[in-house]
mmCIF file of C-alpha atoms in Angstrom:
data_model
loop_
_atom_site.group_PDB
_atom_site.id
_atom_site.type_symbol
_atom_site.label_atom_id
_atom_site.label_comp_id
_atom_site.label_asym_id
_atom_site.label_seq_id
_atom_site.Cartn_x
_atom_site.Cartn_y
_atom_site.Cartn_z
ATOM 1 C CA GLN A 1 108.666 96.918 83.263
ATOM 2 C CA LEU A 2 105.149 96.508 81.608
ATOM 3 C CA THR A 3 102.247 97.946 83.013
ATOM 4 C CA MET A 4 99.274 96.326 84.374
ATOM 5 C CA SER A 5 97.516 97.857 87.358
ATOM 6 C CA SER A 6 94.859 98.259 89.992
ATOM 7 C CA ASN A 7 92.307 100.093 91.411
ATOM 8 C CA SER A 8 90.362 99.856 94.580
ATOM 9 C CA SER A 9 87.063 100.821 93.215
ATOM 10 C CA THR A 10 86.841 96.925 92.187
ATOM 11 C CA LEU A 11 89.043 95.703 94.888
ATOM 12 C CA LEU A 12 86.752 94.508 97.576
ATOM 13 C CA ASN A 13 84.197 93.352 95.123
ATOM 14 C CA GLU A 14 86.807 91.068 93.587
ATOM 15 C CA GLU A 15 88.354 89.641 96.469
ATOM 16 C CA ASN A 16 85.603 89.634 98.935
ATOM 17 C CA SER A 17 82.749 88.325 96.764
ATOM 18 C CA GLN A 18 81.114 86.294 99.453
ATOM 19 C CA GLY A 19 78.563 88.819 100.653
ATOM 20 C CA PRO A 20 78.635 92.079 102.958
ATOM 21 C CA LYS A 21 78.926 89.792 106.130
ATOM 22 C CA ARG A 22 82.080 88.037 105.102
ATOM 23 C CA ASN A 23 83.414 91.162 103.571
ATOM 24 C CA THR A 24 82.819 92.817 107.241
ATOM 25 C CA GLU A 25 84.141 90.072 109.064
ATOM 26 C CA CYS A 26 87.398 90.217 107.016
ATOM 27 C CA LEU A 27 88.103 93.925 107.237
ATOM 28 C CA GLU A 28 87.336 93.770 111.116
ATOM 29 C CA SER A 29 90.027 91.088 111.401
ATOM 30 C CA LEU A 30 92.476 93.103 109.519
ATOM 31 C CA GLU A 31 92.091 95.834 112.016
ATOM 32 C CA LEU A 32 93.241 93.452 114.660
ATOM 33 C CA GLN A 33 96.365 92.548 112.876
ATOM 34 C CA THR A 34 99.847 94.145 113.641
ATOM 35 C CA PRO A 35 102.765 95.067 111.573
ATOM 36 C CA SER A 36 104.462 92.185 112.841
ATOM 37 C CA SER A 37 101.944 90.012 111.137
ATOM 38 C CA PHE A 38 102.982 91.218 107.621
ATOM 39 C CA GLN A 39 107.084 90.596 107.957
ATOM 40 C CA ASP A 40 106.698 88.814 104.353
ATOM 41 C CA ASN A 41 105.444 91.991 103.073
ATOM 42 C CA PRO A 42 108.055 93.457 100.607
ATOM 43 C CA LEU A 43 106.507 97.048 101.038
ATOM 44 C CA GLN A 44 106.893 97.216 104.794
ATOM 45 C CA GLN A 45 110.022 99.137 104.965
ATOM 46 C CA LEU A 46 108.569 102.066 102.865
ATOM 47 C CA GLN A 47 108.760 105.481 104.465
ATOM 48 C CA LEU A 48 105.105 106.725 103.786
ATOM 49 C CA ALA A 49 102.933 109.400 104.906
ATOM 50 C CA SER A 50 100.067 108.315 107.139
ATOM 51 C CA GLN A 51 97.562 106.124 105.359
ATOM 52 C CA GLU A 52 94.747 106.800 108.016
ATOM 53 C CA VAL A 53 92.772 108.789 105.523
ATOM 54 C CA LEU A 54 92.491 105.665 103.184
ATOM 55 C CA GLU A 55 91.694 103.590 106.239
ATOM 56 C CA LYS A 56 88.825 106.087 106.934
ATOM 57 C CA ALA A 57 87.581 106.183 103.391
ATOM 58 C CA LYS A 58 87.807 102.397 103.420
ATOM 59 C CA LYS A 59 85.461 102.163 106.270
ATOM 60 C CA SER A 60 83.046 104.716 104.616
ATOM 61 C CA GLY A 61 83.078 102.865 101.252
ATOM 62 C CA ARG A 62 82.813 104.286 97.990
ATOM 63 C CA SER A 63 82.592 108.176 97.588
ATOM 64 C CA LYS A 64 81.677 110.875 94.649
ATOM 65 C CA CYS A 65 84.504 112.040 92.326
ATOM 66 C CA PRO A 66 84.191 116.092 92.912
ATOM 67 C CA ARG A 67 84.637 116.426 89.138
ATOM 68 C CA CYS A 68 82.288 113.996 87.362
ATOM 69 C CA SER A 69 80.446 112.551 90.573
ATOM 70 C CA SER A 70 81.039 109.036 89.839
ATOM 71 C CA SER A 71 81.071 106.708 92.534
ATOM 72 C CA ARG A 72 84.716 105.468 93.168
ATOM 73 C CA MET A 73 86.903 104.217 96.195
ATOM 74 C CA PHE A 74 89.555 106.485 97.158
ATOM 75 C CA TYR A 75 90.228 108.268 93.735
ATOM 76 C CA CYS A 76 88.344 108.551 90.379
ATOM 77 C CA TYR A 77 90.718 106.933 87.759
ATOM 78 C CA THR A 78 89.227 108.996 84.865
ATOM 79 C CA CYS A 79 89.665 112.537 86.429
ATOM 80 C CA PHE A 80 92.718 111.601 88.261
ATOM 81 C CA VAL A 81 91.605 113.100 91.704
ATOM 82 C CA PRO A 82 90.736 111.896 95.257
ATOM 83 C CA VAL A 83 87.099 111.295 96.118
ATOM 84 C CA GLU A 84 85.273 113.472 98.236
ATOM 85 C CA THR A 85 86.276 111.183 101.257
ATOM 86 C CA VAL A 86 89.805 111.520 100.635
ATOM 87 C CA PRO A 87 90.945 115.336 101.050
ATOM 88 C CA THR A 88 93.689 116.514 98.897
ATOM 89 C CA LYS A 89 95.627 117.959 101.677
ATOM 90 C CA GLU A 90 95.955 114.583 103.076
ATOM 91 C CA ILE A 91 97.316 112.888 100.166
ATOM 92 C CA PRO A 92 101.217 113.354 99.919
ATOM 93 C CA THR A 93 102.854 114.782 96.996
ATOM 94 C CA VAL A 94 106.105 113.560 95.369
ATOM 95 C CA LYS A 95 108.547 116.001 93.554
ATOM 96 C CA LEU A 96 110.357 114.214 90.793
ATOM 97 C CA PRO A 97 113.905 114.754 89.229
ATOM 98 C CA LEU A 98 112.775 114.610 85.939
ATOM 99 C CA LYS A 99 109.237 114.424 83.853
ATOM 100 C CA ILE A 100 107.321 111.456 83.212
ATOM 101 C CA ASP A 101 105.111 110.742 80.192
ATOM 102 C CA ILE A 102 102.691 107.576 80.496
ATOM 103 C CA ILE A 103 101.625 106.117 77.397
ATOM 104 C CA LYS A 104 98.422 103.873 77.971
ATOM 105 C CA HIS A 105 96.978 101.531 75.847
ATOM 106 C CA PRO A 106 93.202 102.455 74.836
ATOM 107 C CA ASN A 107 92.141 98.967 75.725
ATOM 108 C CA GLU A 108 93.675 98.836 79.201
ATOM 109 C CA THR A 109 90.868 99.475 81.685
ATOM 110 C CA ASP A 110 91.073 102.481 83.412
ATOM 111 C CA GLY A 111 89.952 100.866 86.753
ATOM 112 C CA LYS A 112 92.828 98.520 86.667
ATOM 113 C CA SER A 113 95.751 100.987 86.234
ATOM 114 C CA THR A 114 98.116 101.910 88.491
ATOM 115 C CA ALA A 115 99.391 104.725 86.246
ATOM 116 C CA VAL A 116 96.817 107.040 87.873
ATOM 117 C CA HIS A 117 98.729 106.610 91.101
ATOM 118 C CA ALA A 118 101.621 108.392 89.691
ATOM 119 C CA LYS A 119 99.404 111.498 88.591
ATOM 120 C CA LEU A 120 97.820 111.601 91.844
ATOM 121 C CA LEU A 121 100.792 111.621 93.894
ATOM 122 C CA ALA A 122 103.204 113.712 91.606
ATOM 123 C CA PRO A 123 100.807 115.827 89.452
ATOM 124 C CA ASP A 124 103.373 118.459 88.427
ATOM 125 C CA ASP A 125 105.756 115.605 86.916
ATOM 126 C CA VAL A 126 103.552 113.122 85.326
ATOM 127 C CA THR A 127 101.533 113.518 82.095
ATOM 128 C CA ILE A 128 99.274 110.492 80.926
ATOM 129 C CA TYR A 129 98.603 110.073 77.332
ATOM 130 C CA LYS A 130 96.014 107.638 75.788
ATOM 131 C CA TYR A 131 97.539 106.021 72.741
ATOM 132 C CA PRO A 132 97.671 107.016 69.841
ATOM 133 C CA CYS A 133 97.530 110.446 70.858
ATOM 134 C CA ILE A 134 101.129 111.057 71.998
ATOM 135 C CA PRO A 135 103.817 113.680 71.503
ATOM 136 C CA GLU A 136 106.547 113.774 68.764
ATOM 137 C CA TYR A 137 109.979 112.757 70.669
ATOM 138 C CA GLU A 138 112.273 112.787 67.886
ATOM 139 C CA GLU A 139 113.897 116.210 68.395
ATOM 140 C CA LYS A 140 114.520 115.591 72.113
ATOM 141 C CA ARG A 141 115.515 111.924 71.829
ATOM 142 C CA HIS A 142 119.020 112.708 73.135
ATOM 143 C CA GLU A 143 117.169 113.627 76.631
ATOM 144 C CA ILE A 144 114.558 110.979 76.738
ATOM 145 C CA ALA A 145 114.314 107.426 77.456
ATOM 146 C CA LEU A 146 111.814 104.574 77.087
ATOM 147 C CA VAL A 147 111.566 102.029 79.859
ATOM 148 C CA PHE A 148 110.790 98.808 78.256
ATOM 149 C CA PRO A 149 112.575 95.647 78.031
ATOM 150 C CA GLY A 150 114.386 94.379 74.659
ATOM 151 C CA PRO A 151 117.540 93.019 73.088
ATOM 152 C CA ASN A 152 119.039 96.686 73.155
ATOM 153 C CA SER A 153 117.600 97.942 76.270
ATOM 154 C CA VAL A 154 120.389 98.878 78.899
ATOM 155 C CA SER A 155 120.709 99.364 82.635
ATOM 156 C CA VAL A 156 119.968 102.622 84.701
ATOM 157 C CA LYS A 157 123.649 102.994 85.444
ATOM 158 C CA ASP A 158 124.496 102.960 81.717
ATOM 159 C CA ILE A 159 122.119 105.700 80.686
ATOM 160 C CA ALA A 160 124.627 108.814 80.864
ATOM 161 C CA SER A 161 127.028 107.103 78.454
ATOM 162 C CA HIS A 162 124.442 106.211 75.713
ATOM 163 C CA LEU A 163 122.619 109.651 76.148
ATOM 164 C CA GLN A 164 126.314 110.922 75.112
ATOM 165 C CA LYS A 165 126.206 108.853 72.067
ATOM 166 C CA HIS A 166 122.625 110.208 71.217
ATOM 167 C CA THR A 167 123.945 113.559 71.790
ATOM 168 C CA GLU A 168 126.893 113.109 69.322
ATOM 169 C CA LYS A 169 124.731 111.683 66.738
ATOM 170 C CA SER A 170 122.140 114.479 67.344
ATOM 171 C CA VAL A 171 124.908 117.347 66.803
ATOM 172 C CA CYS A 172 126.037 115.298 63.651
ATOM 173 C CA ASP A 173 122.459 114.910 62.287
ATOM 174 C CA ASN A 174 122.227 118.588 62.673
ATOM 175 C CA ASP A 175 125.364 119.522 60.931
ATOM 176 C CA ASP A 176 125.434 119.436 57.045
ATOM 177 C CA ASP A 177 129.176 119.203 57.120
ATOM 178 C CA CYS A 178 129.068 115.806 58.882
ATOM 179 C CA SER A 179 127.732 114.171 55.582
ATOM 180 C CA ARG A 180 129.793 116.166 53.397
ATOM 181 C CA GLU A 181 133.178 114.940 52.371
ATOM 182 C CA PRO A 182 135.899 117.502 53.106
ATOM 183 C CA SER A 183 138.693 118.351 50.865
ATOM 184 C CA VAL A 184 142.139 117.036 51.296
ATOM 185 C CA LYS A 185 143.574 120.348 52.398
ATOM 186 C CA GLN A 186 140.859 121.357 54.608
ATOM 187 C CA ALA A 187 140.398 117.938 56.108
ATOM 188 C CA LYS A 188 142.662 118.362 59.044
ATOM 189 C CA ILE A 189 141.192 121.852 59.935
ATOM 190 C CA GLU A 190 137.705 120.702 59.797
ATOM 191 C CA SER A 191 138.258 117.603 61.597
ATOM 192 C CA LYS A 192 139.656 119.518 64.745
ATOM 193 C CA GLU A 193 137.041 122.272 64.162
ATOM 194 C CA GLU A 194 134.399 119.638 64.257
ATOM 195 C CA GLU A 195 135.671 117.792 67.290
ATOM 196 C CA LYS A 196 136.051 120.878 69.172
ATOM 197 C CA ASN A 197 132.656 121.674 68.476
ATOM 198 C CA VAL A 198 131.256 118.376 69.335
ATOM 199 C CA ASN A 199 133.311 118.333 72.524
ATOM 200 C CA LYS A 200 132.088 121.886 73.398
ATOM 201 C CA HIS A 201 128.220 120.735 72.689
ATOM 202 C CA ILE A 202 128.952 117.482 74.659
ATOM 203 C CA SER A 203 130.585 119.349 77.582
ATOM 204 C CA SER A 204 127.777 122.034 77.730
ATOM 205 C CA ASN A 205 125.207 119.091 78.086
ATOM 206 C CA ASN A 206 127.083 116.933 80.334
ATOM 207 C CA SER A 207 125.050 118.371 83.227
ATOM 208 C CA GLU A 208 121.889 118.280 81.220
ATOM 209 C CA GLY A 209 121.843 116.768 77.846
ATOM 210 C CA THR A 210 123.486 113.524 79.170
ATOM 211 C CA ARG A 211 121.170 113.626 82.452
ATOM 212 C CA LEU A 212 117.446 112.464 81.601
ATOM 213 C CA LYS A 213 114.908 115.118 81.231
ATOM 214 C CA LYS A 214 112.192 112.852 80.543
ATOM 215 C CA ILE A 215 111.122 109.074 81.052
ATOM 216 C CA ILE A 216 108.370 107.257 79.148
ATOM 217 C CA PHE A 217 106.346 104.504 80.532
ATOM 218 C CA ILE A 218 103.903 101.957 78.701
ATOM 219 C CA ASP A 219 100.716 101.248 80.561
ATOM 220 C CA SER A 220 99.261 98.115 79.042
ATOM 221 C CA THR A 221 99.446 94.187 79.506
ATOM 222 C CA TRP A 222 102.072 92.468 77.470
ATOM 223 C CA ASN A 223 100.029 91.233 74.801
ATOM 224 C CA GLN A 224 99.142 95.104 73.917
ATOM 225 C CA THR A 225 102.609 96.573 73.861
ATOM 226 C CA ASN A 226 103.571 95.474 70.488
ATOM 227 C CA LYS A 227 101.612 98.132 68.685
ATOM 228 C CA ILE A 228 102.790 100.843 70.847
ATOM 229 C CA ILE A 229 106.517 100.039 71.107
ATOM 230 C CA THR A 230 106.643 99.715 67.130
ATOM 231 C CA ASP A 231 105.052 103.268 66.895
ATOM 232 C CA GLU A 232 107.553 105.402 64.757
ATOM 233 C CA ARG A 233 107.328 108.298 67.441
ATOM 234 C CA LEU A 234 109.234 105.873 69.854
ATOM 235 C CA GLN A 235 111.904 104.694 67.522
ATOM 236 C CA GLY A 236 115.357 105.744 68.092
ATOM 237 C CA LEU A 237 114.857 106.424 71.836
ATOM 238 C CA LEU A 238 117.155 104.792 74.461
ATOM 239 C CA GLN A 239 115.190 101.834 76.087
ATOM 240 C CA ILE A 240 115.956 101.103 79.817
ATOM 241 C CA GLU A 241 115.222 97.777 81.502
ATOM 242 C CA LEU A 242 114.805 97.075 85.254
ATOM 243 C CA LYS A 243 116.110 93.570 85.627
ATOM 244 C CA THR A 244 116.540 92.838 89.416
ATOM 245 C CA ARG A 245 113.191 93.968 91.030
ATOM 246 C CA LYS A 246 110.380 91.567 91.469
ATOM 247 C CA THR A 247 106.709 92.585 91.097
ATOM 248 C CA CYS A 248 104.421 92.531 94.486
ATOM 249 C CA PHE A 249 101.496 93.311 91.829
ATOM 250 C CA TRP A 250 98.025 91.127 92.783
ATOM 251 C CA ARG A 251 97.262 91.172 88.994
ATOM 252 C CA HIS A 252 100.546 90.001 87.523
ATOM 253 C CA GLN A 253 100.030 88.218 84.304
ATOM 254 C CA LYS A 254 100.416 84.462 84.119
ATOM 255 C CA GLY A 255 103.239 83.198 82.481
ATOM 256 C CA LYS A 256 105.381 86.362 82.214
ATOM 257 C CA PRO A 257 108.696 87.006 84.494
ATOM 258 C CA ASP A 258 108.066 88.256 88.109
ATOM 259 C CA THR A 259 110.408 91.113 86.746
ATOM 260 C CA TYR A 260 107.664 92.344 84.860
ATOM 261 C CA LEU A 261 106.285 95.345 87.007
ATOM 262 C CA SER A 262 103.030 97.033 87.261
ATOM 263 C CA THR A 263 103.416 100.705 86.101
ATOM 264 C CA ILE A 264 103.734 102.421 89.417
ATOM 265 C CA GLU A 265 106.337 99.620 90.496
ATOM 266 C CA ALA A 266 108.203 100.471 87.453
ATOM 267 C CA ILE A 267 108.218 104.070 88.030
ATOM 268 C CA TYR A 268 109.112 103.897 91.581
ATOM 269 C CA TYR A 269 112.115 101.373 91.257
ATOM 270 C CA PHE A 270 113.386 103.488 87.997
ATOM 271 C CA LEU A 271 113.415 106.636 90.083
ATOM 272 C CA VAL A 272 115.366 104.912 93.100
ATOM 273 C CA ASP A 273 118.054 103.580 90.741
ATOM 274 C CA TYR A 274 118.212 106.881 88.848
ATOM 275 C CA HIS A 275 118.858 108.699 92.293
ATOM 276 C CA GLN A 276 121.554 106.484 93.194
ATOM 277 C CA GLU A 277 123.187 105.566 89.947
ATOM 278 C CA ILE A 278 123.001 108.728 87.935
ATOM 279 C CA LEU A 279 122.496 111.713 90.549
ATOM 280 C CA LYS A 280 124.826 109.843 92.843
ATOM 281 C CA GLU A 281 122.847 110.769 95.978
ATOM 282 C CA ASN A 282 121.695 108.577 98.848
ATOM 283 C CA TYR A 283 118.317 106.997 98.756
ATOM 284 C CA LYS A 284 116.429 108.312 101.861
ATOM 285 C CA GLY A 285 112.987 107.289 100.705
ATOM 286 C CA GLN A 286 112.184 110.502 98.653
ATOM 287 C CA TYR A 287 110.078 108.478 96.227
ATOM 288 C CA ASP A 288 108.508 105.869 98.574
ATOM 289 C CA ASN A 289 105.177 107.736 98.870
ATOM 290 C CA LEU A 290 104.756 106.885 94.994
ATOM 291 C CA LEU A 291 103.534 103.559 96.293
ATOM 292 C CA PHE A 292 101.148 105.294 98.919
ATOM 293 C CA PHE A 293 98.099 103.672 97.306
ATOM 294 C CA PHE A 294 99.829 100.533 96.070
ATOM 295 C CA SER A 295 101.129 99.337 99.529
ATOM 296 C CA PHE A 296 97.780 100.153 100.782
ATOM 297 C CA MET A 297 95.910 98.066 98.593
ATOM 298 C CA TYR A 298 98.585 95.364 98.552
ATOM 299 C CA THR A 299 98.129 95.041 102.353
ATOM 300 C CA LEU A 300 94.215 95.177 101.802
ATOM 301 C CA ILE A 301 93.936 92.462 99.017
ATOM 302 C CA LYS A 302 96.644 89.953 100.705
ATOM 303 C CA ASN A 303 94.676 90.332 104.070
ATOM 304 C CA ALA A 304 91.365 89.644 102.469
ATOM 305 C CA LYS A 305 92.898 86.483 100.667
ATOM 306 C CA CYS A 306 94.303 85.325 103.849
ATOM 307 C CA CYS A 307 90.887 85.617 105.476
ATOM 308 C CA ALA A 308 89.140 84.052 102.619
ATOM 309 C CA GLY A 309 91.681 80.987 103.212
ATOM 310 C CA LYS A 310 93.248 81.603 99.598
ATOM 311 C CA GLU A 311 96.913 81.832 101.176
#
């Protein structure tokens, strides 16, 4: 679930470095390919909004960011907005069931990060922070989780039960009587009263407190994560691991398991599992458009490699 990422502004330069003519030939050949040519594309079944706007932008080349005027392809990865050739109204918007914080390592290259995809496509629910400037999470740790693989991480389906334990601990931590030894005469009464209060608190929070309100993702390479994950502000948070998904990312880090996902993949797959395991609702593609840019770039790069004879 670590984060690496992508950006189309360097995409064609990296994958088609053999000159304008070769690049043009490659792109023209892609236009002739049909969906049946990509049956090995694991992203093919997504229910996506029309990507025609990206096709047009690809043909016209780089364009200006409406805010900083930098030359970019598709979107500006520093301002988190589409470029002039990609009208905002033609970009899908995804509504998420909880808030997402993305903590980006300061050395993670902006142009290679897929974290910006989440901000572009779910602007009301996603916030990106550049480490070490991150929020304090301690008071809300019973309703926040961190997606990160580790010895104490749990699966998505186990979130509710583990958050309940955090809720119980939070109640006790905030109750001075929890740490005080009761007298013999009052022990039974206080025990019942305490149990009643805890149960009342947990019951009132079953629909809210034990249902996640915020999820945190770390946007960095594996080698950069240690400094962030050991930050005291992230200690005590429930950790979630996505163990069954495999990455499609074209910049996957060598030597790492294929279950280590790019940031946008981790966000997408987490939400799909959360929708089914926690919200107990049938998934009907509600979050597929989070991969709107990712899937387009995947196909673009895959076919550029094919054209170049790399596959």
